[in-house]
Short mmCIF file of C-alpha atoms and ligand atoms in Angstrom, two decimals:
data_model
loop_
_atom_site.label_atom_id
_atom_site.label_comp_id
_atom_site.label_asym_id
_atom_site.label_seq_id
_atom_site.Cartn_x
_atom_site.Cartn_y
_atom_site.Cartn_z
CA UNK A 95 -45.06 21.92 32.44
CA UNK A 96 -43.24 18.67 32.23
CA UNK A 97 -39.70 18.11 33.78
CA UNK A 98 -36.66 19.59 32.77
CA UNK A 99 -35.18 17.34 29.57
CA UNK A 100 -32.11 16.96 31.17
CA UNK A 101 -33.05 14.82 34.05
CA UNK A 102 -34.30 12.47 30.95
CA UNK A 103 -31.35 12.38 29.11
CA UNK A 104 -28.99 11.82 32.22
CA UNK A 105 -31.45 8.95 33.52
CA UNK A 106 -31.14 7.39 29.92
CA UNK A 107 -27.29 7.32 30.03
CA UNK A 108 -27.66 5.95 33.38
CA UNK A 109 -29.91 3.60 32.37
CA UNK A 110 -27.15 2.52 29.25
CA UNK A 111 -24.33 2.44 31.54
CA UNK A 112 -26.16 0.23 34.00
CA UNK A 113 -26.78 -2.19 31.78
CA UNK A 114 -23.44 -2.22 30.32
CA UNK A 115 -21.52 -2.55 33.73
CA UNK A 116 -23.82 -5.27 34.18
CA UNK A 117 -22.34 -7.67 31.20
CA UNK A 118 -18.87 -6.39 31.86
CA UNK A 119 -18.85 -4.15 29.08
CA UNK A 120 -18.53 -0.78 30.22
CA UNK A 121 -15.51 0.91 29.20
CA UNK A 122 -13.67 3.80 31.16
CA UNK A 123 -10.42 5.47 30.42
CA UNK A 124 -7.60 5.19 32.08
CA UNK A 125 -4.83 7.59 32.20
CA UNK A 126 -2.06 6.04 30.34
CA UNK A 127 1.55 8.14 30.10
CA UNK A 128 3.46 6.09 27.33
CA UNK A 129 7.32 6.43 26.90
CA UNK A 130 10.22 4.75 25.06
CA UNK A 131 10.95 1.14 25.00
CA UNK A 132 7.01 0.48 25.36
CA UNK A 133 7.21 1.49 28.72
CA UNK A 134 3.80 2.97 30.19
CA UNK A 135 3.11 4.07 33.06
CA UNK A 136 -0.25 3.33 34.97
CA UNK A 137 -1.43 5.10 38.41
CA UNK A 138 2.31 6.03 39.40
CA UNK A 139 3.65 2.45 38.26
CA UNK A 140 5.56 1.54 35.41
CA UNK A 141 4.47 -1.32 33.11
CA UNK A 142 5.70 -3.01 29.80
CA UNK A 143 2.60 -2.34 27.51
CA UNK A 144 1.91 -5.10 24.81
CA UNK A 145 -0.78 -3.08 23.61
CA UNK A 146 0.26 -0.37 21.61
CA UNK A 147 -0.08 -0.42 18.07
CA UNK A 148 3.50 1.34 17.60
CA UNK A 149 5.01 -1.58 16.25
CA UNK A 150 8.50 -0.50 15.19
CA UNK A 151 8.44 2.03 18.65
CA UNK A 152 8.72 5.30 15.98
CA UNK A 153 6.53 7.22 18.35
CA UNK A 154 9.49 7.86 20.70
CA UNK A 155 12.58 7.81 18.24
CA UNK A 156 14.35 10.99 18.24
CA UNK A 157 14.92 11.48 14.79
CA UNK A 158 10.74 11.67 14.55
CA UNK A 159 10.25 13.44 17.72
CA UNK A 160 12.83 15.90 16.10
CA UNK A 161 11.00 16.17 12.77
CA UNK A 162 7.74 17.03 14.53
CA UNK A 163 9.12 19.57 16.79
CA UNK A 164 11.23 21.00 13.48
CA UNK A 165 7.68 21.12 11.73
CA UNK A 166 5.81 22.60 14.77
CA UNK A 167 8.48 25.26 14.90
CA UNK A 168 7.96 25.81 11.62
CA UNK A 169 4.04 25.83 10.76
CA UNK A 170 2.96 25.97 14.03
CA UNK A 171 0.31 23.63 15.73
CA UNK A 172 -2.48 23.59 13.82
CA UNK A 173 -3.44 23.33 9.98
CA UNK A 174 -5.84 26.25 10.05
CA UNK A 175 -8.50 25.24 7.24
CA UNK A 176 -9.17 22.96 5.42
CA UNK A 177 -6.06 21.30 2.84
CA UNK A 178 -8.46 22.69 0.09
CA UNK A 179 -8.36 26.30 1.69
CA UNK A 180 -4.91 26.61 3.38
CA UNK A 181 -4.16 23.69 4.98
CA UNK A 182 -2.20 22.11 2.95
CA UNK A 183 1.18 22.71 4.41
CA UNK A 184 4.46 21.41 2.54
CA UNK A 185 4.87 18.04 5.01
CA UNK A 186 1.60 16.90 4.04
CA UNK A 187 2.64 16.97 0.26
CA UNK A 188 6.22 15.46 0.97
CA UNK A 189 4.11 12.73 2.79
CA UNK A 190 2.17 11.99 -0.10
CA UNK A 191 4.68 11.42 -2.35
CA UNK A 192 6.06 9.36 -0.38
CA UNK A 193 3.49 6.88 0.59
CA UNK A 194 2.78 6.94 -3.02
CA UNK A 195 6.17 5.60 -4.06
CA UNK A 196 6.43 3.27 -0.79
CA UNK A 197 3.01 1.84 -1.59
CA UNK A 198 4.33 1.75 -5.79
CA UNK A 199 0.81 4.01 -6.36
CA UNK A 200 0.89 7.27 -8.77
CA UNK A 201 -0.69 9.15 -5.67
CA UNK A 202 -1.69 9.51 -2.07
CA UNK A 203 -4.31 11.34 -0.10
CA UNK A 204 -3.56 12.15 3.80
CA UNK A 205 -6.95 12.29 5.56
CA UNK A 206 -7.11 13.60 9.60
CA UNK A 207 -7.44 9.68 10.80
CA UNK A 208 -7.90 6.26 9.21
CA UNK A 209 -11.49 6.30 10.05
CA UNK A 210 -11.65 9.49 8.42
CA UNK A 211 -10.50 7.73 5.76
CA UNK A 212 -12.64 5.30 5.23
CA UNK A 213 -15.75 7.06 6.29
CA UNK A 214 -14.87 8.93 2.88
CA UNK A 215 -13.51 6.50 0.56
CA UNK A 216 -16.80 4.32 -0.06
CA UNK A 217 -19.22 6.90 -0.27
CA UNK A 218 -17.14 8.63 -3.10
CA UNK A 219 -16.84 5.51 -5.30
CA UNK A 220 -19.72 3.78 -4.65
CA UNK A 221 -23.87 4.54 -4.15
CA UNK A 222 -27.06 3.02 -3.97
CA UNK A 223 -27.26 1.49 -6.62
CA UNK A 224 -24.34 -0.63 -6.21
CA UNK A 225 -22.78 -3.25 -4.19
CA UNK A 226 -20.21 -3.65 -1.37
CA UNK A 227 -19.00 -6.66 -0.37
CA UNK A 228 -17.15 -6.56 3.21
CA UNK A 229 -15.56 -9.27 5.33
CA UNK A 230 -17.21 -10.11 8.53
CA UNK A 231 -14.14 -8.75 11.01
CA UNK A 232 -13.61 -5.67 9.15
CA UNK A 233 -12.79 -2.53 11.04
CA UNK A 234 -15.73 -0.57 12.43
CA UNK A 235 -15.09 2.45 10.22
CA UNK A 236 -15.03 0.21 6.80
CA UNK A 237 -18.80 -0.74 7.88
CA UNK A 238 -19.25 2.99 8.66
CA UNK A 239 -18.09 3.61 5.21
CA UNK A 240 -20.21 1.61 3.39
CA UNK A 241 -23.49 2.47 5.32
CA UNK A 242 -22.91 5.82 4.67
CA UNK A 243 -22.16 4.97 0.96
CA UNK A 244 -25.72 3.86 0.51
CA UNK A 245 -24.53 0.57 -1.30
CA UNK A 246 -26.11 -2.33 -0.80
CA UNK A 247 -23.98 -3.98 1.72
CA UNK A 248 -23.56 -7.81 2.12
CA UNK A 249 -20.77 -9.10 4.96
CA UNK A 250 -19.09 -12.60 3.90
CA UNK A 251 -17.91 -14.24 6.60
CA UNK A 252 -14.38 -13.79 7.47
CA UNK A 253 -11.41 -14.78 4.85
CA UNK A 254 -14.19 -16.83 3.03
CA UNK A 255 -13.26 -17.32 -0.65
CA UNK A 256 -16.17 -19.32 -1.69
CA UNK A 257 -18.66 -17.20 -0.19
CA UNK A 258 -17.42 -14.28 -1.84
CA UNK A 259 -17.32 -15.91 -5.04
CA UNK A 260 -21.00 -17.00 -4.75
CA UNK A 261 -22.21 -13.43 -3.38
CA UNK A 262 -20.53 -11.76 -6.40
CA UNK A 263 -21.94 -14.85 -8.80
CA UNK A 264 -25.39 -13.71 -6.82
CA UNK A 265 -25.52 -9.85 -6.94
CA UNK A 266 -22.86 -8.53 -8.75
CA UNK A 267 -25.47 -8.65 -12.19
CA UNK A 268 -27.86 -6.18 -10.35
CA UNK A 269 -24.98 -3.74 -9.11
CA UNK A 270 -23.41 -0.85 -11.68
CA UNK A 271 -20.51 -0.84 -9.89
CA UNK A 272 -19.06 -3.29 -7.02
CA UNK A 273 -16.66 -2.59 -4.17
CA UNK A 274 -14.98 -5.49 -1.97
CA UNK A 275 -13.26 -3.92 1.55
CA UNK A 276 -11.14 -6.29 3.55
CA UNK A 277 -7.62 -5.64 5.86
CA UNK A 278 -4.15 -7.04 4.65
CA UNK A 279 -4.35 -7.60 8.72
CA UNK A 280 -7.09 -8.20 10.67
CA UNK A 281 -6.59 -5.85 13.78
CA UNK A 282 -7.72 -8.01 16.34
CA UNK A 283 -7.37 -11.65 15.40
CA UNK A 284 -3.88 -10.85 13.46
CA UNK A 285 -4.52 -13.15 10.47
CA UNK A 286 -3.97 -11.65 6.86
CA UNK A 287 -6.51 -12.11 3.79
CA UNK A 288 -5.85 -14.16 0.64
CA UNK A 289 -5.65 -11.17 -1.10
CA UNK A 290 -4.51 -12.33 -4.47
CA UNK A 291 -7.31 -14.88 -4.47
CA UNK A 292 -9.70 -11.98 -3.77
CA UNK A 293 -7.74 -9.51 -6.33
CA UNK A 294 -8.33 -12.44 -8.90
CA UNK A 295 -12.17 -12.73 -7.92
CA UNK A 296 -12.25 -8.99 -7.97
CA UNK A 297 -10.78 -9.44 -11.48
CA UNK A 298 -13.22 -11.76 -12.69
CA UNK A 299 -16.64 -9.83 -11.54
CA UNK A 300 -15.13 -6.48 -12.02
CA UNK A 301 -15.14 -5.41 -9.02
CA UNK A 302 -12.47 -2.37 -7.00
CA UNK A 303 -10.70 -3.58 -3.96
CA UNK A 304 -9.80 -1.79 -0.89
CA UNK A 305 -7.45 -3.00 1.50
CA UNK A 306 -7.10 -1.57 4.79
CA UNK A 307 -3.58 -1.60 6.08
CA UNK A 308 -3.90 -0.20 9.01
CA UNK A 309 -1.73 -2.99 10.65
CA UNK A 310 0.39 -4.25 7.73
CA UNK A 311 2.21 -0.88 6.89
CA UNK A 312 5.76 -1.52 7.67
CA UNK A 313 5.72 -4.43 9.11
CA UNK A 314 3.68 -7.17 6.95
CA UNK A 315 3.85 -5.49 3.76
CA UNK A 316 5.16 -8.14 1.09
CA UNK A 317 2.34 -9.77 -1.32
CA UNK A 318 -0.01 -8.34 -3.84
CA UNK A 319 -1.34 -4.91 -3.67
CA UNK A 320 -5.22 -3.68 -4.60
CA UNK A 321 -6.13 -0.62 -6.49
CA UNK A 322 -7.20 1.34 -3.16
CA UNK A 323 -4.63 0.80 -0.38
CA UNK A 324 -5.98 2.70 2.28
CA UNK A 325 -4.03 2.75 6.31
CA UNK A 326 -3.25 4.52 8.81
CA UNK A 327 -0.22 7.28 9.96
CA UNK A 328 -1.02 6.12 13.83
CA UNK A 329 0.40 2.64 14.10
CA UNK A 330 3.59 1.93 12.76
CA UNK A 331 4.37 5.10 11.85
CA UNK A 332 4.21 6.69 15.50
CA UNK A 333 2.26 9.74 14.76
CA UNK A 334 -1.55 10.70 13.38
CA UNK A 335 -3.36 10.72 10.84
CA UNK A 336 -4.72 8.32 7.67
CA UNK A 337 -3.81 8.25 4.10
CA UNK A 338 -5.34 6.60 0.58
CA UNK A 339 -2.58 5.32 -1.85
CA UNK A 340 -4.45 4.78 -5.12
CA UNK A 341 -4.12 6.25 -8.98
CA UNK A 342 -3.84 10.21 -9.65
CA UNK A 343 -7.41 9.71 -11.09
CA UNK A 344 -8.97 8.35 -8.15
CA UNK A 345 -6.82 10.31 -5.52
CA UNK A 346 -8.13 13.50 -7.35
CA UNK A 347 -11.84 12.15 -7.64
CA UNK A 348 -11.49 11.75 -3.91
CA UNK A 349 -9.57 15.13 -3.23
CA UNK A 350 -13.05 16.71 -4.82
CA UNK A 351 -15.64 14.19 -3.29
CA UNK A 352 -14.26 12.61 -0.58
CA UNK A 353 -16.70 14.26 2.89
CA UNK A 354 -14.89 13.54 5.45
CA UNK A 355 -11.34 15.14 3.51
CA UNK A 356 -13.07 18.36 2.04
CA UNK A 357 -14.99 19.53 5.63
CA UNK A 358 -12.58 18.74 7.87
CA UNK A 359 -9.32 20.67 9.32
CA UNK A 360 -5.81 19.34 7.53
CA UNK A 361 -3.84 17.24 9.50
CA UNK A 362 -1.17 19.48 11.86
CA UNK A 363 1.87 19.43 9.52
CA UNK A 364 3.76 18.11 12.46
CA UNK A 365 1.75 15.20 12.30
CA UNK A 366 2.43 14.58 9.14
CA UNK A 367 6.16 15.70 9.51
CA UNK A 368 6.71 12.70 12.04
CA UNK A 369 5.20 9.91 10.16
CA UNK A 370 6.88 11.42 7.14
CA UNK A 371 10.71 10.85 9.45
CA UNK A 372 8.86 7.54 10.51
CA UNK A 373 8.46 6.24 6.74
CA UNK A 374 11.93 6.75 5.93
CA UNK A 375 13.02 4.94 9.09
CA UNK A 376 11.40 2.00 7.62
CA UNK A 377 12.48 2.08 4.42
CA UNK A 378 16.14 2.69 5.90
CA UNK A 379 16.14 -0.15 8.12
CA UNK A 380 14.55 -3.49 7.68
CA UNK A 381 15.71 -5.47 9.68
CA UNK A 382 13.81 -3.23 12.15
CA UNK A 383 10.61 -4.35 10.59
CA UNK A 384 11.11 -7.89 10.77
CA UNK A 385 11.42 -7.95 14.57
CA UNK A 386 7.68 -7.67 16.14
CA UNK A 387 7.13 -10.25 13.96
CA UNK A 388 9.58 -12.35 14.77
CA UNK A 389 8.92 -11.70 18.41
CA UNK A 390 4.88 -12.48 18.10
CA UNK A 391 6.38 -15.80 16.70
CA UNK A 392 8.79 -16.74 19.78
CA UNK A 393 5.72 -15.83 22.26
CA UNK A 394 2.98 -18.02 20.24
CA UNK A 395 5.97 -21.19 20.13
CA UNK A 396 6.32 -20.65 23.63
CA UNK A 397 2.42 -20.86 24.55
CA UNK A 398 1.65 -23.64 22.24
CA UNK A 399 -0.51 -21.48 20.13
CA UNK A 400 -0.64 -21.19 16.25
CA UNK A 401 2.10 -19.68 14.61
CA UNK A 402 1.82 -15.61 14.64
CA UNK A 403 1.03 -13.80 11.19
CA UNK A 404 1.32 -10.51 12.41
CA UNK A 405 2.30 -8.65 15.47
CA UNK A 406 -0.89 -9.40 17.02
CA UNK A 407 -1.10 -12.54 18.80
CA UNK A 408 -5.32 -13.10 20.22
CA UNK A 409 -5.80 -14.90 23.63
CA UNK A 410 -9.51 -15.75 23.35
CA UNK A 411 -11.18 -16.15 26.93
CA UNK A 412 -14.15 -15.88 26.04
CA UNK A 413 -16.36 -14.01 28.45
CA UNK A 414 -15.81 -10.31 29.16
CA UNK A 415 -15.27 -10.43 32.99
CA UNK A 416 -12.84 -13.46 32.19
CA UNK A 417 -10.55 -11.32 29.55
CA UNK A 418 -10.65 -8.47 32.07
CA UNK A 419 -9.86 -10.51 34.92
CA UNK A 420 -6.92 -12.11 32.83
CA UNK A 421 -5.84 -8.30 31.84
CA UNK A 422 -5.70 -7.73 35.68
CA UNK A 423 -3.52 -10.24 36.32
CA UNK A 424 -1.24 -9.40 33.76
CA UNK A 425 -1.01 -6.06 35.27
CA UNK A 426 -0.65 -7.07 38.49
CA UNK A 427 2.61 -8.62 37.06
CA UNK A 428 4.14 -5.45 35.39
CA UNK A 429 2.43 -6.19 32.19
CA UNK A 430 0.01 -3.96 30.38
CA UNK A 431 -2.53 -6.08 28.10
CA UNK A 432 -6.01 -4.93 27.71
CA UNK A 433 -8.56 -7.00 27.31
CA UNK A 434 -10.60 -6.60 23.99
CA UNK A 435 -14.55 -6.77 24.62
CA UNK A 436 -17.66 -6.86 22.42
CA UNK A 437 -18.99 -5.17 20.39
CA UNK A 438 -14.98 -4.28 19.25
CA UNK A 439 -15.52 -8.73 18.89
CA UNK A 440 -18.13 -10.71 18.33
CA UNK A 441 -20.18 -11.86 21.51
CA UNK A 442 -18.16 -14.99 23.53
CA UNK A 443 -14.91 -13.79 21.94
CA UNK A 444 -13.08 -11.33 24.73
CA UNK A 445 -9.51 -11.50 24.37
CA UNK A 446 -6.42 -10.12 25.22
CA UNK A 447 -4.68 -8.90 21.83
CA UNK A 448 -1.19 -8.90 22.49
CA UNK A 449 1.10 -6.30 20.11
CA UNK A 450 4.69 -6.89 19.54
CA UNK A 451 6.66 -3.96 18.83
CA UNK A 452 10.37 -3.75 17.81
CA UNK A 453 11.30 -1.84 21.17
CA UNK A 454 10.28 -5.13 22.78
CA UNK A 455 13.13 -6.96 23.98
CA UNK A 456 13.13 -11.45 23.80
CA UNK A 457 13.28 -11.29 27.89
CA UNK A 458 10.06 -9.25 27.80
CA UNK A 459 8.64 -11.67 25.76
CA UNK A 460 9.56 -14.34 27.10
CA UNK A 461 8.61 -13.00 31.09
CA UNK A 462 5.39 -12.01 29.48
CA UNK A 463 4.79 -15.93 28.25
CA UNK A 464 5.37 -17.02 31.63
CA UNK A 465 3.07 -14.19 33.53
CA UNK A 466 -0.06 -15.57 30.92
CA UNK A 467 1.04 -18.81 31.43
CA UNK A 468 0.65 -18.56 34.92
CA UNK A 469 -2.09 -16.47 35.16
CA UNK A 470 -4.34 -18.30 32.91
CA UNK A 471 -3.49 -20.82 35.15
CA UNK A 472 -4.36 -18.93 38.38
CA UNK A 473 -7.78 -18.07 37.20
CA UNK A 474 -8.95 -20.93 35.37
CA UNK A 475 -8.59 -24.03 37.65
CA UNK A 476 -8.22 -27.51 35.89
CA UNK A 477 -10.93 -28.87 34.35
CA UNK A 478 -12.85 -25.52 33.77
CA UNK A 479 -13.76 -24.52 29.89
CA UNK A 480 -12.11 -22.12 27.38
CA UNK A 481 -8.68 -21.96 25.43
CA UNK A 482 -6.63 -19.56 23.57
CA UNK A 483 -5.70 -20.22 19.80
C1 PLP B 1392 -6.85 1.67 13.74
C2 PLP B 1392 -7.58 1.27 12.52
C3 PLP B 1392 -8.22 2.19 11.71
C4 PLP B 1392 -8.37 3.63 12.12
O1 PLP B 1392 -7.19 4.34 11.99
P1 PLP B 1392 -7.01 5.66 12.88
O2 PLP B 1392 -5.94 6.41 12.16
O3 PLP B 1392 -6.63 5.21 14.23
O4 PLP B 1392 -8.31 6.38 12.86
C5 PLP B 1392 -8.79 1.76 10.53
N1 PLP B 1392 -8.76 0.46 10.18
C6 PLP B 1392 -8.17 -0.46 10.94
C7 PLP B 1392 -8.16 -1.87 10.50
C8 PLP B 1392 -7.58 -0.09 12.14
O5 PLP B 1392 -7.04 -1.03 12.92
#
């Protein structure tokens, strides 16, 4: 007889989570309750969170919260099939005309999440015989994607122009069909691609483009657009969910073929119902966009660091007990920043990724400054090594 299985399996997750407490890279949840005005609160005390992708703070404005209760009134919680059976409840279809026309597409395709998204999206344009071409820092679900595509995939490192041009020059021959997947911004360094340098490449090897805009939506939106603009309902919009803006052609290859949209639940309609309200919010009101933006900019002037791109300003530390520590302090101060840790970044890069979100006010930002300022300060005494960018 040999010993019951399950006394193997728990001392193998032990095991794991041994070693990963050991490099600092053990993650646990904590229980978060968010509210308006990116206020969180923490283990009975409130903080200001700069972590929270809501950029524009639509996940607590009550003309959303009042379109998703409307819709849950109305359809109730759940989708209950499939959008091909019966889940395909009248917000989701307002929704997709809408991103269509925001995004200037002839269609849309709402998916459950953004990684649903893009778990589907590559494996119904693109197979084994073919090619994908994918920047170094894309998102984890983009490489998901394209593994489970079966394309040959080749990373170039990040933003690189000229390797790009040479891997296409290289392999594009031997590929029927070619597939390049990059982010209008990159989620946790907060730079944006040359996309109409890679939209002209793309042009000259004949090759699709998808660009994840997961962090751009309604915030960092002007510039050129690709062919498959894919993102996300759970940032800037406030609510849930992840959506494909492409041509009818491809939006109904991919409402046919597309895994991870055919066997899988429809998004609640209330979902869809909120980021629906959200959308028109930012259409409505730009000035509302401009301001995380502007924000990320008067925090990286006041540090010294490189002029924001985005709403997401990194603080490389480096090591993952240092960005933790660092994170710590911050909280200790009223601030809520958590620290970013491989393998979400590549080894020796832990950071803090600060998010700036319209419901941010320029005192917040500006006590925020101060609390790194003095923190980094704290915890790395003169003459030690590391720096933020
Ligand atoms: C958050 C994110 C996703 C996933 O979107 P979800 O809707 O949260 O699943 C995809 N790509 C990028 C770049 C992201 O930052």
């Amino acid at each position: 007889m040999s010993d019951d299985p399950s006394r193997s399996l728990d001392a193998f997750a032990s095991g794991k989570l041994a070693s990963l407490e050991a490099s600092a890279l053990r993650r646990r949840l904590v229980e978060t309750a968010r509210g308006p005005q990116a206020s969180a609160e923490r283990g009975g005390r409130g903080l200001v969170s700069f972590s929270c992708n809501d950029y524009l703070g639509l996940s607590h404005d009550p003309r959303v919260v009042a379109a998703a209760s409307e819709a849950l009134a109305r359809y109730g919680a759940g989708a209950g099939a499939s959008r091909l059976v019966t889940g395909n409840a009248p917000p989701l279809v307002a929704l997709e005309e809408r991103l269509a026309r925001h995004k200037g597409k002839e269609a849309a395709l709402v998916f459950g999440s953004g990684y649903l998204a893009n778990l589907g999206i590559s494996p119904a344009l693109v197979g084994a015989d073919d090619l994908i071409l994918i920047d170094d820092l894309g998102h984890s679900c983009l490489f998901a994607g394209a593994r489970m595509s079966g394309a040959r995939t080749l990373r170039f490192a990040h933003n690189d122009l000229d390797q790009l041009r040479s891997l296409l020059a290289e392999h594009r021959g031997a590929a029927r069909r070619a597939l390049i997947l990059t982010e209008r911004v990159f989620s946790m360094d907060g730079d944006r691609a040359p996309l109409p340098e890679i939209l002209a490449l793309a042009a000259e090897y004949d090759a699709w483009t998808l660009v994840d805009d997961a962090h751009g939506l309604g915030v960092v939106e002007a510039g050129a657009r690709a062919p498959l603009e894919m993102g996300t309902l759970s940032k800037t919009l406030g609510s849930y969910g992840g959506y494909l803006c492409a041509s009818q052609a491809v939006i109904d290859l991919l409402t046919s073929r597309a895994r991870s949209f055919v066997y899988t639940t429809g998004l609640p309609p209330a979902s869809a119902a909120a980021a629906l309200a959200a959308l028109a919010i930012v259409e409505a009101e730009p000035e509302r966009a401009a301001r995380p933006l502007a924000l990320a900019r008067r925090f990286t002037a006041r540090l010294g660091l490189p002029d924001a791109e985005s709403p997401i300003v990194p603080v490389l530390v480096g090591e993952a007990e240092a960005a933790l520590a660092l994170s710590a302090a911050l909280e200790a101060r009223g601030f809520l920043v958590v620290a970013i840790r491989p393998p979400t970044v590549a080894p020796g890069t832990a950071r803090l990724r600060v998010a700036f979100s319209a419901a941010h006010d320029e005192t917040q930002v500006d006590a925020l400054a101060e609390a790194l300022a003095e923190s980094l300060a704290e915890l790395r005494p003169s003459g030690s090594a590391g720096g933020s960018r």
